[in-house]
XYZ file of C-alpha atoms in Angstrom:
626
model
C 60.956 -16.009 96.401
C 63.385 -16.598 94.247
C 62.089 -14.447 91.363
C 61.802 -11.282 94.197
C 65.836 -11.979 94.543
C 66.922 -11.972 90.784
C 64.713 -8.654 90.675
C 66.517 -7.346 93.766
C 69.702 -8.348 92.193
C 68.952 -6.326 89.100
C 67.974 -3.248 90.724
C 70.626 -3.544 92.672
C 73.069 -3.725 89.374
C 70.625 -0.361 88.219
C 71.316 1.619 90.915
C 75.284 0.914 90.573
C 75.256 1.372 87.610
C 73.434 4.693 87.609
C 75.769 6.015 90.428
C 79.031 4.621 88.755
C 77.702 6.350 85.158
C 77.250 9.808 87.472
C 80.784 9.569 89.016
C 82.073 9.425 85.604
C 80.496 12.030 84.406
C 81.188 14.085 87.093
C 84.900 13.248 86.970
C 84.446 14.103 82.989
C 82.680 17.524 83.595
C 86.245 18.161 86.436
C 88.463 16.960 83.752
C 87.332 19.074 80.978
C 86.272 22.458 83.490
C 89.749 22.071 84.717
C 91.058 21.847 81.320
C 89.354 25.444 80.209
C 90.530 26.606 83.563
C 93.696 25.653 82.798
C 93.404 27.188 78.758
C 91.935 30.367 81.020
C 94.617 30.668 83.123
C 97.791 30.047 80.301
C 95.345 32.506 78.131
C 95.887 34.910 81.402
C 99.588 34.615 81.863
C 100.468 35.253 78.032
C 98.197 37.973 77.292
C 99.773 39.655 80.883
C 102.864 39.178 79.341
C 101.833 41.041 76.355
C 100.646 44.073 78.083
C 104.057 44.110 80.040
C 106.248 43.870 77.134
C 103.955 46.294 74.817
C 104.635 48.916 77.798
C 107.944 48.324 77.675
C 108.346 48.514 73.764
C 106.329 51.637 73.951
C 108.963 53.362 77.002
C 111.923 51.873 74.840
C 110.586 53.273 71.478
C 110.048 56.670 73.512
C 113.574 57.041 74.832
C 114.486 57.000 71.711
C 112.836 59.820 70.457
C 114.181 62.193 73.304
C 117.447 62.336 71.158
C 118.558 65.466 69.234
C 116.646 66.502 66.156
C 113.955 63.782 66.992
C 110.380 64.332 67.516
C 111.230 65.344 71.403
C 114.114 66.663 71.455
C 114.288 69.245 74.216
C 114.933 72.407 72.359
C 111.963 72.219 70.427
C 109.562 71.376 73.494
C 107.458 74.027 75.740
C 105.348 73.369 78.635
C 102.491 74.119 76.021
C 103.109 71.522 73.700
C 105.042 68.616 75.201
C 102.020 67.196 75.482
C 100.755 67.610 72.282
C 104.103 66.371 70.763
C 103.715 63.221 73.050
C 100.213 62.471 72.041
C 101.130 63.077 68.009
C 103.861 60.174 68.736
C 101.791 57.640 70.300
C 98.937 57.810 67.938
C 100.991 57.904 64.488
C 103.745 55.696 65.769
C 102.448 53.642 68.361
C 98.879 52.715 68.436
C 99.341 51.514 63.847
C 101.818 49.016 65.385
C 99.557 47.295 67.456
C 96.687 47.148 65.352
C 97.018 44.181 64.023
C 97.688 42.415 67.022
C 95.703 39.323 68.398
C 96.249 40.305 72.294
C 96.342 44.352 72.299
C 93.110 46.220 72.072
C 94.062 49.383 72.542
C 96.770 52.078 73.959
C 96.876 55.095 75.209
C 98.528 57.656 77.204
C 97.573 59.575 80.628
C 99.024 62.385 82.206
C 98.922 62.402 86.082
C 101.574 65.408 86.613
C 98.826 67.574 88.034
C 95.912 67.531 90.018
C 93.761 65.587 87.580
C 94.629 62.399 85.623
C 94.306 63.443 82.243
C 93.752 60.644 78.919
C 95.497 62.454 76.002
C 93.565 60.482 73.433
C 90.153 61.265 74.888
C 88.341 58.075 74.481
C 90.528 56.027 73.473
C 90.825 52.977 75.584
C 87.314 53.539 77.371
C 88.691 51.372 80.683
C 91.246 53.534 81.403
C 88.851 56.445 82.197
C 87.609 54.712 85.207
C 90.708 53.847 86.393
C 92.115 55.363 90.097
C 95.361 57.156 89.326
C 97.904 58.530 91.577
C 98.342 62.404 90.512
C 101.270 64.049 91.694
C 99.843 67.992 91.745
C 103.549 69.716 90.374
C 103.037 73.674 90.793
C 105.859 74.360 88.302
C 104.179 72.566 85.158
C 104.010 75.722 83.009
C 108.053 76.762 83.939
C 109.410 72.990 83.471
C 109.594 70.197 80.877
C 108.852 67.269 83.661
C 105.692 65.227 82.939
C 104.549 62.166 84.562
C 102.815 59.655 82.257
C 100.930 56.208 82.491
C 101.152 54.299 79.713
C 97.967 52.252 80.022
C 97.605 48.745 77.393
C 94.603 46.995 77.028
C 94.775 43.545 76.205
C 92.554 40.825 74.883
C 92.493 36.956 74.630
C 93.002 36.186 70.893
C 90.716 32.999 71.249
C 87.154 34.143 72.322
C 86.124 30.491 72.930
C 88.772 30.571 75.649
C 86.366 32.891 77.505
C 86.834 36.400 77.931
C 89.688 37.625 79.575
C 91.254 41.192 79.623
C 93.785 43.161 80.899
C 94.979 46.081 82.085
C 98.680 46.699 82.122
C 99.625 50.709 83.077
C 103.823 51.855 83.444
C 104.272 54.466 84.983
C 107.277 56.540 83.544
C 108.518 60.716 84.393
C 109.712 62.303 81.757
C 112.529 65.260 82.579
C 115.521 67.310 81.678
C 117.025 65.996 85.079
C 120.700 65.186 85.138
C 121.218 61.138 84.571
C 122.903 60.879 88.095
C 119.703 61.756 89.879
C 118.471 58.561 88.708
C 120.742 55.944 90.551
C 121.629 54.771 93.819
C 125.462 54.858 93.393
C 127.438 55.278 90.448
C 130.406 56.447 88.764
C 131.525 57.532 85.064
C 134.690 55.770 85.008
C 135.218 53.068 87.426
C 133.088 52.501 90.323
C 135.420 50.014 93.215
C 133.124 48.428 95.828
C 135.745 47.699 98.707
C 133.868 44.946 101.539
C 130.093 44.931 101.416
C 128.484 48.049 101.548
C 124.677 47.716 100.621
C 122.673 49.340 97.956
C 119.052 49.149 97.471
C 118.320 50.566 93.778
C 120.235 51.082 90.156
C 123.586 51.512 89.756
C 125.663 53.368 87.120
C 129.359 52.073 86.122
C 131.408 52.394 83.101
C 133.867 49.955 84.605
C 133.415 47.967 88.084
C 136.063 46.463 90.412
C 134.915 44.544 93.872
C 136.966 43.416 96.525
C 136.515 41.589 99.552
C 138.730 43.897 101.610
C 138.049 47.452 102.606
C 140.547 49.546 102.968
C 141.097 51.876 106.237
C 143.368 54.042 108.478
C 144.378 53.467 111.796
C 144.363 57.140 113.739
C 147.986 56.947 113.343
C 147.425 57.483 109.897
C 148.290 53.816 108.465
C 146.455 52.080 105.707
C 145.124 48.697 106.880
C 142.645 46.151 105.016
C 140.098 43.665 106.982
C 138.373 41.512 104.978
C 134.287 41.432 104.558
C 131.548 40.034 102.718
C 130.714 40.761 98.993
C 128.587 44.211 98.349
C 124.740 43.595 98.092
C 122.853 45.273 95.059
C 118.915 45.248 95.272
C 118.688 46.532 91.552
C 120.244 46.390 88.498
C 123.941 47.736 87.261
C 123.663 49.983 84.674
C 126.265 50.982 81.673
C 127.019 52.070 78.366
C 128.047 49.381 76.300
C 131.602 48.304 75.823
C 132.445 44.658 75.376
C 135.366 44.282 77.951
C 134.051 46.370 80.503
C 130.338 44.436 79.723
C 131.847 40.940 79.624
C 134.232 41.754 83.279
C 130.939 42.620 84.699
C 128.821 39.405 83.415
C 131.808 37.706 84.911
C 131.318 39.414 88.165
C 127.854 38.262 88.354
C 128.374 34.513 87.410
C 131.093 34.032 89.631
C 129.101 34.725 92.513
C 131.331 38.063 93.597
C 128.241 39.543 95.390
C 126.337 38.905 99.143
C 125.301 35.561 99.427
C 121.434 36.265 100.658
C 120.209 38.484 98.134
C 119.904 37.525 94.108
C 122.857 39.274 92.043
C 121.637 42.405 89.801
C 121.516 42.054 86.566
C 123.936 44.165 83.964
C 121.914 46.489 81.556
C 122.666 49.157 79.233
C 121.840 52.982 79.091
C 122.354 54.561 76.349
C 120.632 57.487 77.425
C 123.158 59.053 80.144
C 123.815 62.589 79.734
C 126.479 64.454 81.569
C 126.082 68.376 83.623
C 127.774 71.446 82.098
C 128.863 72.183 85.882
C 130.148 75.798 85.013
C 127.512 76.494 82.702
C 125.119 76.004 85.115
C 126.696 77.442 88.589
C 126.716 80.871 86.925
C 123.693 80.792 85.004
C 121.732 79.716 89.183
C 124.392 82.319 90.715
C 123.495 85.023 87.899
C 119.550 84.836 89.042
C 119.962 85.272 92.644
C 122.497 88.188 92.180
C 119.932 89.449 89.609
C 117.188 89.121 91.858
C 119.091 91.734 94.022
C 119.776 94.111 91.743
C 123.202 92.741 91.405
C 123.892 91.765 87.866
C 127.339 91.269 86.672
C 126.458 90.195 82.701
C 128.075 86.834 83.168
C 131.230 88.333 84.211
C 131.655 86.267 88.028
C 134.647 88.090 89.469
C 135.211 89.291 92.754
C 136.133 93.088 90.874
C 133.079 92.943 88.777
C 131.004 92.106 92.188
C 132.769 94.568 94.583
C 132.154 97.296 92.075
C 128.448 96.663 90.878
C 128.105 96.692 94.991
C 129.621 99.792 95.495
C 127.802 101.151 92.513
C 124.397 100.100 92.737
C 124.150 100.966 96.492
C 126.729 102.762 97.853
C 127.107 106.200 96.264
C 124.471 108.793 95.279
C 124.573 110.032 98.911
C 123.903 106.796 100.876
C 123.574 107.369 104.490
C 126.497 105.783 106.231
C 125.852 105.394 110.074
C 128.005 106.049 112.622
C 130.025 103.424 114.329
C 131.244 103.253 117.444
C 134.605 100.980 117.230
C 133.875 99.387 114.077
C 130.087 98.429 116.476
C 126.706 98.831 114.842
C 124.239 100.421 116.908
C 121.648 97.600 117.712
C 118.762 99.827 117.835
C 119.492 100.899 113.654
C 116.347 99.730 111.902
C 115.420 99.120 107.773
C 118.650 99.201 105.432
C 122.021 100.009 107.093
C 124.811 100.905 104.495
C 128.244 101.372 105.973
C 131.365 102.268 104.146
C 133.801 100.202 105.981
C 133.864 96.814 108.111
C 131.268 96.683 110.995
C 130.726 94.334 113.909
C 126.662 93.270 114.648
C 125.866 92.571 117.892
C 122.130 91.998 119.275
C 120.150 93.711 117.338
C 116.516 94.958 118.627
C 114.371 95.253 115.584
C 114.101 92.660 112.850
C 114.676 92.786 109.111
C 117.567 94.614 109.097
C 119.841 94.896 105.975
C 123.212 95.044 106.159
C 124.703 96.551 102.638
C 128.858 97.058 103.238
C 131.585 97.767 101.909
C 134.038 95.839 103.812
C 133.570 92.889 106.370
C 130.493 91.647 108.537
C 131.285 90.316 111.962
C 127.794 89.198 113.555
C 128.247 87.803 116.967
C 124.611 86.966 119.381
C 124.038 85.304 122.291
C 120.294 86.805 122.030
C 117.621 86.181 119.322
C 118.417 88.201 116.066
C 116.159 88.374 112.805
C 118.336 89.859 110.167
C 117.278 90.779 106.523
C 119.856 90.415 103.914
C 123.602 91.132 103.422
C 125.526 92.250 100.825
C 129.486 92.733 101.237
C 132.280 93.276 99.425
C 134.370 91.668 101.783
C 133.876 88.528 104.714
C 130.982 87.526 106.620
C 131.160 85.961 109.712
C 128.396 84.667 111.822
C 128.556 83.359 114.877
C 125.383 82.598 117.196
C 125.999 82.006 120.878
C 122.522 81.505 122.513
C 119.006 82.222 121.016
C 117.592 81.210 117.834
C 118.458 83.403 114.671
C 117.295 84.377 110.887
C 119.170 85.589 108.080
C 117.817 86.245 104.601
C 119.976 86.502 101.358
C 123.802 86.300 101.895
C 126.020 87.859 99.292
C 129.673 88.152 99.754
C 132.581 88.898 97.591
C 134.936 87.275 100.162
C 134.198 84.363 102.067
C 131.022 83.342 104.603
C 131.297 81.886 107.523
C 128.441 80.491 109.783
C 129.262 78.849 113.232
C 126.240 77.699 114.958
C 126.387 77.098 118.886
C 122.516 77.591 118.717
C 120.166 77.268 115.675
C 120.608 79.401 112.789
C 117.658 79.684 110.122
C 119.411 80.579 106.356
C 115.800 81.202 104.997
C 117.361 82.471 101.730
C 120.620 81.420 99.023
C 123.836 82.038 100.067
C 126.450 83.216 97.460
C 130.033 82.924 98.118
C 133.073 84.376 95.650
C 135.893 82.697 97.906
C 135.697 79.645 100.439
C 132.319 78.646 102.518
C 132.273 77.184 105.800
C 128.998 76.184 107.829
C 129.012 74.505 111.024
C 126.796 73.173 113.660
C 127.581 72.045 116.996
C 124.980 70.959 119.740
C 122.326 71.867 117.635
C 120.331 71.798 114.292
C 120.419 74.597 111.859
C 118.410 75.008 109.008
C 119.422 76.379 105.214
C 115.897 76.735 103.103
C 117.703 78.540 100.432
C 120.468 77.714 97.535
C 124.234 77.597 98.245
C 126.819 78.905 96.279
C 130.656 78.500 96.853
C 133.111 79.876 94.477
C 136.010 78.093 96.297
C 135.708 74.891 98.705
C 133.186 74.290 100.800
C 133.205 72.832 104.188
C 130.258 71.617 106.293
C 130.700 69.823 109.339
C 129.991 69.344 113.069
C 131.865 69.503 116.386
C 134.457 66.595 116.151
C 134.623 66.221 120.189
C 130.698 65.066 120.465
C 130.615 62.873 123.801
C 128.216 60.035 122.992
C 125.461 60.073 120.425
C 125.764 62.844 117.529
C 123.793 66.223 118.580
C 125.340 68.148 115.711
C 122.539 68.271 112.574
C 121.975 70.537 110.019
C 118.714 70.533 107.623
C 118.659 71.362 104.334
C 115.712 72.357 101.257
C 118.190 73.015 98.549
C 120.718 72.614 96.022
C 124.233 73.571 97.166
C 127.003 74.070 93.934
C 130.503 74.203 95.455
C 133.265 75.128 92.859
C 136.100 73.429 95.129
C 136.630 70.498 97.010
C 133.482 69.278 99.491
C 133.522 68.027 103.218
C 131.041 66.771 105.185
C 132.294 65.329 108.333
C 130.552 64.958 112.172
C 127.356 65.760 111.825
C 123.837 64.390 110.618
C 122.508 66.569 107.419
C 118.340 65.399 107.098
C 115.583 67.464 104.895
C 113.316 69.970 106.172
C 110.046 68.714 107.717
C 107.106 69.597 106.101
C 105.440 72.292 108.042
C 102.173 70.847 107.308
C 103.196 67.524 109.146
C 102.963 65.275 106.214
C 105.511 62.248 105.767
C 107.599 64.374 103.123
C 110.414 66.320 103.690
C 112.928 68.941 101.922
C 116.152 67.567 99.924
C 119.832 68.079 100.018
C 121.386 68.286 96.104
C 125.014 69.205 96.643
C 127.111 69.233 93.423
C 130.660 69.438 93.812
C 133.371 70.647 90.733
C 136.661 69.429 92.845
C 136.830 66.724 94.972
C 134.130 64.676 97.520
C 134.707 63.900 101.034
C 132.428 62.591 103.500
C 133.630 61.117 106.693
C 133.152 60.340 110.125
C 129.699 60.691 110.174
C 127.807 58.781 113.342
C 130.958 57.635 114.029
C 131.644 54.061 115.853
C 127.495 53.966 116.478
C 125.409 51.776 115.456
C 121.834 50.350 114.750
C 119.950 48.949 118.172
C 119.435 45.750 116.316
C 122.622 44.960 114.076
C 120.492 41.677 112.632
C 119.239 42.202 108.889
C 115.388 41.403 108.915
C 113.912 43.022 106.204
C 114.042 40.531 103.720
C 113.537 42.416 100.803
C 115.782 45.216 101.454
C 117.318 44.409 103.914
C 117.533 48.064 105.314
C 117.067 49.425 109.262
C 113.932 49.196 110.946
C 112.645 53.235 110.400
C 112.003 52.874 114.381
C 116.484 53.281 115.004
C 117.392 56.841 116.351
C 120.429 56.867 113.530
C 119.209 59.112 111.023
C 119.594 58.612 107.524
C 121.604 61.140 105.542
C 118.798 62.896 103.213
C 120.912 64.099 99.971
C 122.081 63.540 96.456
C 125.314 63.876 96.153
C 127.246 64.369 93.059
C 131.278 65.256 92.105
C 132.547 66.067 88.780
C 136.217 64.645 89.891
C 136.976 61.491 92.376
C 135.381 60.487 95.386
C 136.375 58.135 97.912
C 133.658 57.324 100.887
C 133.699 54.811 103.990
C 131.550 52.985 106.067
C 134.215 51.151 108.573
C 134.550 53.400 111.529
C 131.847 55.921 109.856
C 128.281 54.630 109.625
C 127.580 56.460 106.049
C 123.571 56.282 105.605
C 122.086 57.778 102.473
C 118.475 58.098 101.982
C 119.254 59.249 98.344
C 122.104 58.844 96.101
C 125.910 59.496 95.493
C 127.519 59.885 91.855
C 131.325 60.908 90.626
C 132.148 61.956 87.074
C 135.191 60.474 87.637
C 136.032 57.390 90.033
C 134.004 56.706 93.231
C 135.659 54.401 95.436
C 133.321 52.918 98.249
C 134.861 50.921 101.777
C 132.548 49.534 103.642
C 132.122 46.380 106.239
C 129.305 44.671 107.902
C 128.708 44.716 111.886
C 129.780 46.682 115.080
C 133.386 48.937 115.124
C 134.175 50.606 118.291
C 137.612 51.252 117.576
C 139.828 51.486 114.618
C 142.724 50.329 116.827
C 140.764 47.074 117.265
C 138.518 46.716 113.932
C 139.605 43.152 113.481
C 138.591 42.086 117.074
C 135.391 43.899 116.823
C 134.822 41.998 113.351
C 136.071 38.548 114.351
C 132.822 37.189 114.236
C 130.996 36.638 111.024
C 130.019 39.661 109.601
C 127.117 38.173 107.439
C 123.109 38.939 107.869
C 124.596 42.302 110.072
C 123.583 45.379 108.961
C 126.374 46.814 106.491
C 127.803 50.173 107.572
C 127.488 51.821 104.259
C 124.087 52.127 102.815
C 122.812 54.134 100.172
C 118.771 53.635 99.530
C 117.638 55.657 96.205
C 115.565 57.904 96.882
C 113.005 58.610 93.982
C 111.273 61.943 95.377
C 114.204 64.054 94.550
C 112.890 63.330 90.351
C 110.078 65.714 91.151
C 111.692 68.421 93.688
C 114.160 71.025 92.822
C 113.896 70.899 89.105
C 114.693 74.913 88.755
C 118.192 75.169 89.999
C 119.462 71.461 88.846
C 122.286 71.538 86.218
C 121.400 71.546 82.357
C 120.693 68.777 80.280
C 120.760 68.397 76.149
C 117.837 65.761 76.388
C 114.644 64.598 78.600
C 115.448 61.559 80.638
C 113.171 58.962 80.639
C 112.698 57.304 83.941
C 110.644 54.076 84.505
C 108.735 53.942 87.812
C 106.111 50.789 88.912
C 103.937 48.750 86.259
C 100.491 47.450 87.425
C 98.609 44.653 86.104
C 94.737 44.519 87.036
């Protein structure tokens, strides 16, 4: 009996120790397999950050050979061999660099700017072949430099004991002789002031920048007031070219804490690469091809002379038929092209298509549907549209044009304008498909006596050059709907010479829920019925723009060649009288009542009429790591 117990006893010291040997083990085999998960992972992060910075060295290296007499320097690109060019540079001055490299296998380049992703360098990186790409289908790529590329790196884990472990890092980045102001949110080439807190969701461009907590306003007795608001919020990056004061003011702006509390503060970078508009250059090179385009060309000599007489010239001698008017009234029953030797008043007409050639002014007045052809004039033209929906093709006028709109108007072609332009809706929306062109100022705007929610909108698919000062003020301006129902619609580029005014647009409305809730851009919920204003727009002078009474909302961009000052405050306003009542309470996590969110669409629409350029831009869109 005893002997059975000391044999119990040592199987039962066996079996422990058996089990305690096997827990070790185990907790060995955990140790070291979480040990090479551990290398795996670390090998992960570095070689991602590899592939990031490679991409970013390769888009860096790039921009700088968009310069003059460089490899890609615009005047000795095509549409045929951009590509080419691009290739040539990434295989003799890229891919050499890398090849030495522990954590790079290989590089190359795809374009996606049509319907089919395309790998310049054939096989060369065989994983990017079977990649899904995003292709953007342009329909202008044999008239215009722009390209969209990926630049796709493969990387590789330098250690192959580590296990293998591979990357694939891919930047997306458009390359195109856009101006640089299409690329930011807000920005100005001298000093950019940021009165209050207005809110910007993408980059910014300043040469110098000034913020205050106060925003300035006027009292409808005309008196300047101030009522103080929280810091402006940037969700981006502040852009400039480098000078050491105006770089070290703004470093001190962002380590001081002078920006909204509940979003990080952008960072300050540099761009060397901004490029400025030849504004003249370019208005009469875009007005020269329209005129052209109707047998109009005045030789680059734009003078209300030279366009009166190549008028009368081209189309109103050689025995043109001049109708007969009855009081200065064109018979509505005329049909094809009506030529008339002195002013003439349109009223009704029955037939469509009509063109109106004349030497004098055009009155058109309708309350009745009216589809008009072009017009041509050596003097005025006046539309006004009562009742019933109406078309009108080209306008051309030596004088000034001037469009009131009491019922929809459809401009389906440009507009060109030797003298002053004013277009105005009320109590309806109006549409303008073609190009604008104002020799003088231009004024769009709405019916200042709206009773309750704005009802005056116009919509816009074009570029508008205005040689003057610009106003925009009580009404909403949105882009064309696509016809084909898809989730894109048409832009607003309006490029100003004199000054920029926008004001009093949705005036003392505002957003259902005033709360911010969208964390990471803290932008309206798409569901609110205030519309955002879809538009670019630009001034090569000053610009001053508020959001205190006015609710400015820009799905798009704003820019001034010169200084751009921006008021804006956070919250409700019913009444200027009483904006520091209505603001009493804390203004913070409200909606702010300036917002500008960058739209990026705009880099791939409109590239024929946009302003001239010396160089490509290179613009950096998303990176992916898979």
């Amino acid at each position: 009996m005893f002997m059975n117990q000391r044999g119990n006893a040592l199987l039962t010291v066996l079996i422990t120790s058996l089990v305690m040997v096997t827990i070790g083990m185990a907790i060995m085999s955990s140790t070291i397999g979480g040990a090479n998960r551990t290398e795996v992972r670390e090998t992960d992060i570095d070689i991602t950050y590899e592939g990031i910075k490679a991409v970013e060295e390769i888009s860096a290296k790039l921009i700088s050979q968009l310069q003059p007499t460089k490899p890609l320097d615009i005047d000795g690109l095509t549409t045929g061999n951009i590509n080419t060019k691009v290739t040539d540079f990434i295989r003799t001055d890229i891919i050499p660099s890398y090849q030495s490299s522990d954590s790079i296998k290989c590089i190359t380049i795809v374009d996606v700017s049509g319907d089919r992703a395309s790998n310049l360098l054939g096989d060369q990186c065989e994983r990017a072949n079977n990649l899904q790409y995003h292709t953007f289908g342009l329909e202008f790529l044999n008239t215009n430099l722009t390209r969209v590329y990926e630049i796709i790196v493969n990387t590789k884990n330098p250690d192959a004991e580590e296990g293998k472990v591979e990357k694939i890092v891919r930047k997306r980045i458009i390359l195109s002789p856009i101006p640089s102001f299409l690329k930011y949110t807000l920005g100005a080439r001298e000093l950019l002031e940021l009165n209050g807190s207005p809110h910007l969701v993408g980059n910014v461009y300043a040469q110098s920048l000034d913020i205050r907590e106060d925003a300035n306003y006027q009292l409808s007795n005309h008196k300047d007031k101030k009522v103080a608001a929280p810091f402006p919020s940037i969700i981006g990056d502040i852009y400039t070219s480098y000078d050491k004061d105006n770089y070290a003011q703004m470093k001190s702006l962002v380590d001081t804490n002078q920006f909204y509390p509940h979003v990080s503060a952008p960072n300050i970078k540099q761009d060397s690469q901004f490029t400025d508009i030849s504004f003249d250059q370019t208005y009469n090179d875009e007005v020269g091809k329209v005129l052209n385009s109707l047998d109009l060309s005045l030789n680059n000599n734009l003078t209300q002379v030279n366009l009166r007489n190549t008028i009368t010239r081209n189309f109103l001698t050689d025995g043109s038929l001049f109708l007969p008017l009855l009081k200065g009234i064109l018979d509505p029953n005329v049909q094809g092209i009506v030529k008339a030797d002195r002013s003439i008043t349109v009223k009704n007409l029955v037939h469509s298509g009509v063109d109106l050639i004349v030497n004098g002014d055009v009155n058109i007045l309708a309350d009745s549907a009216m589809n008009i052809g072009n017009i041509i004039s050596t003097g005025n033209v006046t539309i006004s549209n009562v009742s019933g929906d109406m078309s009108i093709g080209n306008i051309v006028a030596a004088g000034k044009v001037s469009i009131e709109a009491n019922a929809p108007i459809s401009l389906k072609e440009n507009i060109v304008s030797f003298d002053n332009m004013t277009i105005q809706s009320q109590n309806s929306t109006s549409r303008i498909e073609g190009n604008v062109f104002s020799g003088k100022n231009l004024t769009i705007q709405g019916d200042a006596n709206d009773q309750g929610e704005e009802d005056d909108e116009m919509a816009f698919d074009s570029v508008i050059y205005a040689k003057g000062k610009t106003s925009i003020s009580n009404l909403n301006i949105t882009g064309i709907k696509n016809p084909l129902g898809s989730d894109t619609s048409g832009q607003l580029i309006l490029l100003s010479k004199g000054e920029l005014l926008v004001t009093r647009m949705n005036e003392f409305q505002y957003y259902t829920d005033e709360n911010e809730k969208k964390e990471t851009d803290l932008l309206p919920d798409p569901s609110e019925n205030i519309k955002p204003l879809q538009a670019f727009l630009y001034t090569d002078s000053d610009a001053t723009l508020y959001g205190v009474g006015s609710l400015f909302y820009v799905n798009g961009g704003v820019f001034s060649k010169g200084n751009l000052t921006i008021n804006a405050v956070r919250g409700k306003v019913d009444d200027m009288d009483r904006i520091e009542t209505d603001l009493f309470s804390n203004q913070e996590e409200k909606l702010s009542r300036f917002i500008v969110h960058y739209n990026r669409d705009v880099l791939l629409s409109k590239l024929e009429a946009l302003p001239r350029v010396e160089s490509l831009s290179l613009i950096s869109d998303e990176i992916i790591v898979q």
